[in-house]
Amino acid sequence: MDLLTIGAFAKASGLSPKALRLYDELGLLRPARVDPYTGYRYYAVAQLDRARLVAWLRRLGMPLAEIRAVAALSGADAAREVRAYWARVEAETAVRRDLAAFLVTELTESTEAPREGPTMLELRCAAHSDRGHVRPANQDTVYAGRRLLAVADGFGPAGAPASGAAVEALRFLDEEDGPRPGNVLNLLADAVRGAGDAVRDVTEEDGETGTTLTALLWTGSGLALAHIGDSRAYLLRGGGLFRITHDHSVVQSLLDEGRLTPAEAESHPQRSMLLKALGADPDPDLRLHEALPGDRYLLCSDGLTGAVPDDRIRELLAAAPDPETAVRSLVDAANTAGGPDNVSCVVGDVVSPVG
Ligand code: MN
């Protein structure tokens, strides 16, 4: 067997001697031989491939525990794990990117002089929620006010009080004059934390109850979004339908990681299993949307998206003359498709006030 000193092996593999000693201690890359007298480590030339793979995975930023798992796999299985790891990184980065953009806007607005003239845009909205044809009770809660739109889908023994408490805890946002420029992020984060506390109060932390929460707050020029769980927000703009939330669900993460196809996801038995919900996990996704006149926003529970395909949602949303008609026709469509779950919709139109 051809043996290399740790120095020669480090040079050939692109890993430092210090890293090689650490990986030995962690069991990630054991030397082929350790001299019993001097303690010097020697590596086989045949270990180079594994060492170089470890070096590449380190460069990717993969944690050592995950590298150990990947390095133990065959090529195809290792490839699948690297793909899945990167999908998780991209999903986390997207959330951080949204937060960074939100912060940039906030910091800019807090130092700028207030904008001149009256606010040119307004929000018009409507909400509708229905038990559906199968569930014994409606555990969804919806809200549509002057500034606030919200959907909460409660689950567990106290699901209805949970979703009700979450939305109730946000209602003060609608009663105020509107957020001070540069303060939306703190206001929304505090409100969602308050909603989480309210949910814990009604559930007494039974461990099974919780709720999703997807809310939009009108800032006068845009909409701030707070989102946790698998209810969704969509934007209809220029005839196209864009989903602006990412489901915090097991199935969505399997999809992201390439472990499920969209067709498999539709009938997955754990479709409704959440990765995050209000009450247990307080960290919502937060982002800011600049509004354009003609924008139509939709918030909905999974009772709509589980029963009605996105194409149909887009058609119904685009055809409705006003938010009231839109929420009615979307809820009707879910019920026509069997009404397998509680279904809730809130639609908000961004309009220029007349006169
Ligand atoms: Mn539901």
PDB file of N, CA and C in Angstrom, residues 14-92:
ATOM      1  N   GLY A  14      -6.200  18.955  -0.689  1.00  0.00           N
ATOM      2  CA  GLY A  14      -6.748  20.300  -0.510  1.00  0.00           C
ATOM      3  C   GLY A  14      -7.284  20.528   0.890  1.00  0.00           C
ATOM      4  N   LEU A  15      -7.084  19.576   1.800  1.00  0.00           N
ATOM      5  CA  LEU A  15      -7.482  19.756   3.199  1.00  0.00           C
ATOM      6  C   LEU A  15      -6.227  20.089   4.008  1.00  0.00           C
ATOM      7  N   SER A  16      -6.363  20.893   5.051  1.00  0.00           N
ATOM      8  CA  SER A  16      -5.187  21.225   5.855  1.00  0.00           C
ATOM      9  C   SER A  16      -4.881  20.079   6.820  1.00  0.00           C
ATOM     10  N   PRO A  17      -3.618  19.959   7.268  1.00  0.00           N
ATOM     11  CA  PRO A  17      -3.290  18.924   8.276  1.00  0.00           C
ATOM     12  C   PRO A  17      -4.169  19.061   9.516  1.00  0.00           C
ATOM     13  N   LYS A  18      -4.472  20.300   9.890  1.00  0.00           N
ATOM     14  CA  LYS A  18      -5.321  20.530  11.064  1.00  0.00           C
ATOM     15  C   LYS A  18      -6.721  19.940  10.830  1.00  0.00           C
ATOM     16  N   ALA A  19      -7.281  20.169   9.630  1.00  0.00           N
ATOM     17  CA  ALA A  19      -8.597  19.616   9.296  1.00  0.00           C
ATOM     18  C   ALA A  19      -8.538  18.093   9.293  1.00  0.00           C
ATOM     19  N   LEU A  20      -7.441  17.538   8.739  1.00  0.00           N
ATOM     20  CA  LEU A  20      -7.312  16.069   8.688  1.00  0.00           C
ATOM     21  C   LEU A  20      -7.297  15.471  10.088  1.00  0.00           C
ATOM     22  N   ARG A  21      -6.599  16.152  11.024  1.00  0.00           N
ATOM     23  CA  ARG A  21      -6.585  15.641  12.407  1.00  0.00           C
ATOM     24  C   ARG A  21      -7.989  15.686  13.014  1.00  0.00           C
ATOM     25  N   LEU A  22      -8.732  16.769  12.736  1.00  0.00           N
ATOM     26  CA  LEU A  22     -10.111  16.890  13.241  1.00  0.00           C
ATOM     27  C   LEU A  22     -10.995  15.786  12.656  1.00  0.00           C
ATOM     28  N   TYR A  23     -10.882  15.561  11.343  1.00  0.00           N
ATOM     29  CA  TYR A  23     -11.738  14.555  10.688  1.00  0.00           C
ATOM     30  C   TYR A  23     -11.412  13.155  11.184  1.00  0.00           C
ATOM     31  N   ASP A  24     -10.162  12.941  11.552  1.00  0.00           N
ATOM     32  CA  ASP A  24      -9.780  11.657  12.162  1.00  0.00           C
ATOM     33  C   ASP A  24     -10.513  11.504  13.500  1.00  0.00           C
ATOM     34  N   GLU A  25     -10.448  12.565  14.336  1.00  0.00           N
ATOM     35  CA  GLU A  25     -11.101  12.487  15.648  1.00  0.00           C
ATOM     36  C   GLU A  25     -12.610  12.286  15.512  1.00  0.00           C
ATOM     37  N   LEU A  26     -13.203  12.858  14.460  1.00  0.00           N
ATOM     38  CA  LEU A  26     -14.656  12.731  14.263  1.00  0.00           C
ATOM     39  C   LEU A  26     -15.039  11.437  13.560  1.00  0.00           C
ATOM     40  N   GLY A  27     -14.055  10.673  13.121  1.00  0.00           N
ATOM     41  CA  GLY A  27     -14.350   9.421  12.428  1.00  0.00           C
ATOM     42  C   GLY A  27     -14.764   9.623  10.983  1.00  0.00           C
ATOM     43  N   LEU A  28     -14.542  10.840  10.477  1.00  0.00           N
ATOM     44  CA  LEU A  28     -14.950  11.169   9.114  1.00  0.00           C
ATOM     45  C   LEU A  28     -13.943  10.630   8.100  1.00  0.00           C
ATOM     46  N   LEU A  29     -12.688  10.672   8.461  1.00  0.00           N
ATOM     47  CA  LEU A  29     -11.629  10.235   7.567  1.00  0.00           C
ATOM     48  C   LEU A  29     -10.466   9.728   8.425  1.00  0.00           C
ATOM     49  N   ARG A  30     -10.443   8.410   8.603  1.00  0.00           N
ATOM     50  CA  ARG A  30      -9.407   7.812   9.445  1.00  0.00           C
ATOM     51  C   ARG A  30      -8.131   7.610   8.636  1.00  0.00           C
ATOM     52  N   PRO A  31      -6.961   7.880   9.205  1.00  0.00           N
ATOM     53  CA  PRO A  31      -5.723   7.572   8.486  1.00  0.00           C
ATOM     54  C   PRO A  31      -5.617   6.059   8.259  1.00  0.00           C
ATOM     55  N   ALA A  32      -4.898   5.666   7.200  1.00  0.00           N
ATOM     56  CA  ALA A  32      -4.707   4.236   6.924  1.00  0.00           C
ATOM     57  C   ALA A  32      -3.835   3.608   8.006  1.00  0.00           C
ATOM     58  N   ARG A  33      -2.918   4.418   8.545  1.00  0.00           N
ATOM     59  CA  ARG A  33      -2.016   3.881   9.565  1.00  0.00           C
ATOM     60  C   ARG A  33      -1.585   5.003  10.501  1.00  0.00           C
ATOM     61  N   VAL A  34      -1.515   4.695  11.774  1.00  0.00           N
ATOM     62  CA  VAL A  34      -0.948   5.652  12.727  1.00  0.00           C
ATOM     63  C   VAL A  34       0.266   4.978  13.360  1.00  0.00           C
ATOM     64  N   ASP A  35       1.396   5.645  13.256  1.00  0.00           N
ATOM     65  CA  ASP A  35       2.619   5.068  13.825  1.00  0.00           C
ATOM     66  C   ASP A  35       2.462   4.961  15.337  1.00  0.00           C
ATOM     67  N   PRO A  36       2.598   3.733  15.874  1.00  0.00           N
ATOM     68  CA  PRO A  36       2.323   3.549  17.302  1.00  0.00           C
ATOM     69  C   PRO A  36       3.347   4.265  18.185  1.00  0.00           C
ATOM     70  N   TYR A  37       4.517   4.558  17.640  1.00  0.00           N
ATOM     71  CA  TYR A  37       5.546   5.204  18.481  1.00  0.00           C
ATOM     72  C   TYR A  37       5.491   6.720  18.379  1.00  0.00           C
ATOM     73  N   THR A  38       5.402   7.234  17.134  1.00  0.00           N
ATOM     74  CA  THR A  38       5.449   8.690  16.954  1.00  0.00           C
ATOM     75  C   THR A  38       4.058   9.317  16.939  1.00  0.00           C
ATOM     76  N   GLY A  39       3.003   8.506  16.662  1.00  0.00           N
ATOM     77  CA  GLY A  39       1.658   9.056  16.525  1.00  0.00           C
ATOM     78  C   GLY A  39       1.426   9.703  15.165  1.00  0.00           C
ATOM     79  N   TYR A  40       2.407   9.652  14.273  1.00  0.00           N
ATOM     80  CA  TYR A  40       2.238  10.239  12.940  1.00  0.00           C
ATOM     81  C   TYR A  40       1.141   9.511  12.178  1.00  0.00           C
ATOM     82  N   ARG A  41       0.344  10.307  11.458  1.00  0.00           N
ATOM     83  CA  ARG A  41      -0.730   9.730  10.636  1.00  0.00           C
ATOM     84  C   ARG A  41      -0.230   9.539   9.204  1.00  0.00           C
ATOM     85  N   TYR A  42      -0.612   8.393   8.615  1.00  0.00           N
ATOM     86  CA  TYR A  42      -0.302   8.116   7.210  1.00  0.00           C
ATOM     87  C   TYR A  42      -1.599   7.774   6.477  1.00  0.00           C
ATOM     88  N   TYR A  43      -1.707   8.247   5.262  1.00  0.00           N
ATOM     89  CA  TYR A  43      -2.928   8.046   4.472  1.00  0.00           C
ATOM     90  C   TYR A  43      -2.609   7.273   3.203  1.00  0.00           C
ATOM     91  N   ALA A  44      -3.575   6.447   2.767  1.00  0.00           N
ATOM     92  CA  ALA A  44      -3.414   5.696   1.529  1.00  0.00           C
ATOM     93  C   ALA A  44      -3.801   6.575   0.348  1.00  0.00           C
ATOM     94  N   VAL A  45      -3.122   6.365  -0.769  1.00  0.00           N
ATOM     95  CA  VAL A  45      -3.461   7.103  -1.996  1.00  0.00           C
ATOM     96  C   VAL A  45      -4.931   6.870  -2.350  1.00  0.00           C
ATOM     97  N   ALA A  46      -5.429   5.650  -2.077  1.00  0.00           N
ATOM     98  CA  ALA A  46      -6.815   5.302  -2.394  1.00  0.00           C
ATOM     99  C   ALA A  46      -7.824   6.130  -1.586  1.00  0.00           C
ATOM    100  N   GLN A  47      -7.364   6.800  -0.522  1.00  0.00           N
ATOM    101  CA  GLN A  47      -8.276   7.618   0.293  1.00  0.00           C
ATOM    102  C   GLN A  47      -8.474   9.025  -0.278  1.00  0.00           C
ATOM    103  N   LEU A  48      -7.711   9.315  -1.333  1.00  0.00           N
ATOM    104  CA  LEU A  48      -7.756  10.677  -1.864  1.00  0.00           C
ATOM    105  C   LEU A  48      -9.144  11.088  -2.356  1.00  0.00           C
ATOM    106  N   ASP A  49      -9.839  10.147  -3.027  1.00  0.00           N
ATOM    107  CA  ASP A  49     -11.163  10.489  -3.576  1.00  0.00           C
ATOM    108  C   ASP A  49     -12.108  10.929  -2.467  1.00  0.00           C
ATOM    109  N   ARG A  50     -12.107  10.153  -1.402  1.00  0.00           N
ATOM    110  CA  ARG A  50     -12.999  10.482  -0.290  1.00  0.00           C
ATOM    111  C   ARG A  50     -12.606  11.822   0.349  1.00  0.00           C
ATOM    112  N   ALA A  51     -11.274  12.009   0.507  1.00  0.00           N
ATOM    113  CA  ALA A  51     -10.796  13.254   1.114  1.00  0.00           C
ATOM    114  C   ALA A  51     -11.183  14.465   0.264  1.00  0.00           C
ATOM    115  N   ARG A  52     -11.062  14.313  -1.049  1.00  0.00           N
ATOM    116  CA  ARG A  52     -11.398  15.447  -1.922  1.00  0.00           C
ATOM    117  C   ARG A  52     -12.897  15.716  -1.909  1.00  0.00           C
ATOM    118  N   LEU A  53     -13.708  14.630  -1.809  1.00  0.00           N
ATOM    119  CA  LEU A  53     -15.155  14.825  -1.696  1.00  0.00           C
ATOM    120  C   LEU A  53     -15.475  15.595  -0.413  1.00  0.00           C
ATOM    121  N   VAL A  54     -14.822  15.191   0.685  1.00  0.00           N
ATOM    122  CA  VAL A  54     -15.040  15.902   1.954  1.00  0.00           C
ATOM    123  C   VAL A  54     -14.673  17.380   1.799  1.00  0.00           C
ATOM    124  N   ALA A  55     -13.550  17.642   1.113  1.00  0.00           N
ATOM    125  CA  ALA A  55     -13.126  19.033   0.916  1.00  0.00           C
ATOM    126  C   ALA A  55     -14.166  19.825   0.122  1.00  0.00           C
ATOM    127  N   TRP A  56     -14.713  19.207  -0.932  1.00  0.00           N
ATOM    128  CA  TRP A  56     -15.742  19.907  -1.731  1.00  0.00           C
ATOM    129  C   TRP A  56     -16.993  20.165  -0.895  1.00  0.00           C
ATOM    130  N   LEU A  57     -17.394  19.168  -0.110  1.00  0.00           N
ATOM    131  CA  LEU A  57     -18.615  19.342   0.693  1.00  0.00           C
ATOM    132  C   LEU A  57     -18.413  20.420   1.759  1.00  0.00           C
ATOM    133  N   ARG A  58     -17.187  20.508   2.299  1.00  0.00           N
ATOM    134  CA  ARG A  58     -16.871  21.593   3.242  1.00  0.00           C
ATOM    135  C   ARG A  58     -17.012  22.933   2.543  1.00  0.00           C
ATOM    136  N   ARG A  59     -16.509  22.988   1.300  1.00  0.00           N
ATOM    137  CA  ARG A  59     -16.584  24.254   0.571  1.00  0.00           C
ATOM    138  C   ARG A  59     -18.038  24.654   0.311  1.00  0.00           C
ATOM    139  N   LEU A  60     -18.899  23.650   0.201  1.00  0.00           N
ATOM    140  CA  LEU A  60     -20.332  23.885   0.015  1.00  0.00           C
ATOM    141  C   LEU A  60     -20.979  24.408   1.297  1.00  0.00           C
ATOM    142  N   GLY A  61     -20.280  24.258   2.423  1.00  0.00           N
ATOM    143  CA  GLY A  61     -20.830  24.717   3.701  1.00  0.00           C
ATOM    144  C   GLY A  61     -21.607  23.638   4.428  1.00  0.00           C
ATOM    145  N   MET A  62     -21.504  22.392   3.965  1.00  0.00           N
ATOM    146  CA  MET A  62     -22.268  21.321   4.607  1.00  0.00           C
ATOM    147  C   MET A  62     -21.703  21.021   6.004  1.00  0.00           C
ATOM    148  N   PRO A  63     -22.564  20.881   7.010  1.00  0.00           N
ATOM    149  CA  PRO A  63     -22.078  20.550   8.355  1.00  0.00           C
ATOM    150  C   PRO A  63     -21.392  19.177   8.372  1.00  0.00           C
ATOM    151  N   LEU A  64     -20.429  19.024   9.288  1.00  0.00           N
ATOM    152  CA  LEU A  64     -19.620  17.800   9.313  1.00  0.00           C
ATOM    153  C   LEU A  64     -20.453  16.532   9.514  1.00  0.00           C
ATOM    154  N   ALA A  65     -21.491  16.617  10.348  1.00  0.00           N
ATOM    155  CA  ALA A  65     -22.312  15.423  10.600  1.00  0.00           C
ATOM    156  C   ALA A  65     -22.968  14.953   9.306  1.00  0.00           C
ATOM    157  N   GLU A  66     -23.408  15.930   8.477  1.00  0.00           N
ATOM    158  CA  GLU A  66     -24.035  15.565   7.209  1.00  0.00           C
ATOM    159  C   GLU A  66     -23.006  15.021   6.224  1.00  0.00           C
ATOM    160  N   ILE A  67     -21.798  15.607   6.253  1.00  0.00           N
ATOM    161  CA  ILE A  67     -20.734  15.121   5.370  1.00  0.00           C
ATOM    162  C   ILE A  67     -20.419  13.659   5.669  1.00  0.00           C
ATOM    163  N   ARG A  68     -20.394  13.345   6.953  1.00  0.00           N
ATOM    164  CA  ARG A  68     -20.099  11.970   7.330  1.00  0.00           C
ATOM    165  C   ARG A  68     -21.126  11.023   6.700  1.00  0.00           C
ATOM    166  N   ALA A  69     -22.403  11.427   6.740  1.00  0.00           N
ATOM    167  CA  ALA A  69     -23.462  10.590   6.163  1.00  0.00           C
ATOM    168  C   ALA A  69     -23.313  10.496   4.645  1.00  0.00           C
ATOM    169  N   VAL A  70     -23.057  11.628   3.995  1.00  0.00           N
ATOM    170  CA  VAL A  70     -22.957  11.636   2.528  1.00  0.00           C
ATOM    171  C   VAL A  70     -21.756  10.834   2.056  1.00  0.00           C
ATOM    172  N   ALA A  71     -20.621  11.003   2.757  1.00  0.00           N
ATOM    173  CA  ALA A  71     -19.387  10.344   2.320  1.00  0.00           C
ATOM    174  C   ALA A  71     -19.484   8.820   2.442  1.00  0.00           C
ATOM    175  N   ALA A  72     -20.431   8.349   3.251  1.00  0.00           N
ATOM    176  CA  ALA A  72     -20.587   6.903   3.425  1.00  0.00           C
ATOM    177  C   ALA A  72     -21.472   6.292   2.334  1.00  0.00           C
ATOM    178  N   LEU A  73     -22.066   7.132   1.471  1.00  0.00           N
ATOM    179  CA  LEU A  73     -23.025   6.634   0.472  1.00  0.00           C
ATOM    180  C   LEU A  73     -22.350   6.385  -0.877  1.00  0.00           C
ATOM    181  N   SER A  74     -23.044   5.605  -1.702  1.00  0.00           N
ATOM    182  CA  SER A  74     -22.585   5.402  -3.076  1.00  0.00           C
ATOM    183  C   SER A  74     -22.891   6.657  -3.890  1.00  0.00           C
ATOM    184  N   GLY A  75     -22.345   6.732  -5.094  1.00  0.00           N
ATOM    185  CA  GLY A  75     -22.462   7.932  -5.930  1.00  0.00           C
ATOM    186  C   GLY A  75     -23.868   8.475  -6.090  1.00  0.00           C
ATOM    187  N   ALA A  76     -24.814   7.611  -6.501  1.00  0.00           N
ATOM    188  CA  ALA A  76     -26.165   8.089  -6.785  1.00  0.00           C
ATOM    189  C   ALA A  76     -26.868   8.558  -5.508  1.00  0.00           C
ATOM    190  N   ASP A  77     -26.688   7.801  -4.436  1.00  0.00           N
ATOM    191  CA  ASP A  77     -27.318   8.181  -3.166  1.00  0.00           C
ATOM    192  C   ASP A  77     -26.694   9.468  -2.615  1.00  0.00           C
ATOM    193  N   ALA A  78     -25.372   9.576  -2.760  1.00  0.00           N
ATOM    194  CA  ALA A  78     -24.691  10.792  -2.312  1.00  0.00           C
ATOM    195  C   ALA A  78     -25.190  11.991  -3.109  1.00  0.00           C
ATOM    196  N   ALA A  79     -25.386  11.792  -4.412  1.00  0.00           N
ATOM    197  CA  ALA A  79     -25.879  12.882  -5.274  1.00  0.00           C
ATOM    198  C   ALA A  79     -27.234  13.361  -4.791  1.00  0.00           C
ATOM    199  N   ARG A  80     -28.115  12.405  -4.431  1.00  0.00           N
ATOM    200  CA  ARG A  80     -29.451  12.773  -3.980  1.00  0.00           C
ATOM    201  C   ARG A  80     -29.376  13.592  -2.685  1.00  0.00           C
ATOM    202  N   GLU A  81     -28.465  13.198  -1.793  1.00  0.00           N
ATOM    203  CA  GLU A  81     -28.342  13.931  -0.524  1.00  0.00           C
ATOM    204  C   GLU A  81     -27.771  15.334  -0.724  1.00  0.00           C
ATOM    205  N   VAL A  82     -26.827  15.461  -1.664  1.00  0.00           N
ATOM    206  CA  VAL A  82     -26.271  16.799  -1.931  1.00  0.00           C
ATOM    207  C   VAL A  82     -27.360  17.692  -2.517  1.00  0.00           C
ATOM    208  N   ARG A  83     -28.172  17.138  -3.422  1.00  0.00           N
ATOM    209  CA  ARG A  83     -29.259  17.907  -4.021  1.00  0.00           C
ATOM    210  C   ARG A  83     -30.240  18.361  -2.934  1.00  0.00           C
ATOM    211  N   ALA A  84     -30.586  17.445  -2.022  1.00  0.00           N
ATOM    212  CA  ALA A  84     -31.530  17.758  -0.949  1.00  0.00           C
ATOM    213  C   ALA A  84     -30.955  18.823  -0.011  1.00  0.00           C
ATOM    214  N   TYR A  85     -29.659  18.691   0.301  1.00  0.00           N
ATOM    215  CA  TYR A  85     -29.008  19.681   1.168  1.00  0.00           C
ATOM    216  C   TYR A  85     -29.088  21.062   0.530  1.00  0.00           C
ATOM    217  N   TRP A  86     -28.791  21.118  -0.779  1.00  0.00           N
ATOM    218  CA  TRP A  86     -28.774  22.412  -1.432  1.00  0.00           C
ATOM    219  C   TRP A  86     -30.174  23.022  -1.522  1.00  0.00           C
ATOM    220  N   ALA A  87     -31.188  22.182  -1.697  1.00  0.00           N
ATOM    221  CA  ALA A  87     -32.569  22.691  -1.723  1.00  0.00           C
ATOM    222  C   ALA A  87     -32.916  23.341  -0.388  1.00  0.00           C
ATOM    223  N   ARG A  88     -32.446  22.734   0.708  1.00  0.00           N
ATOM    224  CA  ARG A  88     -32.711  23.334   2.030  1.00  0.00           C
ATOM    225  C   ARG A  88     -31.991  24.674   2.172  1.00  0.00           C
ATOM    226  N   VAL A  89     -30.734  24.710   1.707  1.00  0.00           N
ATOM    227  CA  VAL A  89     -29.984  25.975   1.778  1.00  0.00           C
ATOM    228  C   VAL A  89     -30.715  27.063   0.996  1.00  0.00           C
ATOM    229  N   GLU A  90     -31.198  26.715  -0.205  1.00  0.00           N
ATOM    230  CA  GLU A  90     -31.868  27.727  -1.027  1.00  0.00           C
ATOM    231  C   GLU A  90     -33.159  28.201  -0.394  1.00  0.00           C
ATOM    232  N   ALA A  91     -33.914  27.290   0.226  1.00  0.00           N
ATOM    233  CA  ALA A  91     -35.164  27.683   0.884  1.00  0.00           C
ATOM    234  C   ALA A  91     -34.861  28.628   2.051  1.00  0.00           C
ATOM    235  N   GLU A  92     -33.835  28.287   2.838  1.00  0.00           N
ATOM    236  CA  GLU A  92     -33.469  29.161   3.974  1.00  0.00           C
ATOM    237  C   GLU A  92     -32.964  30.509   3.474  1.00  0.00           C
TER     238      GLU A  92
END
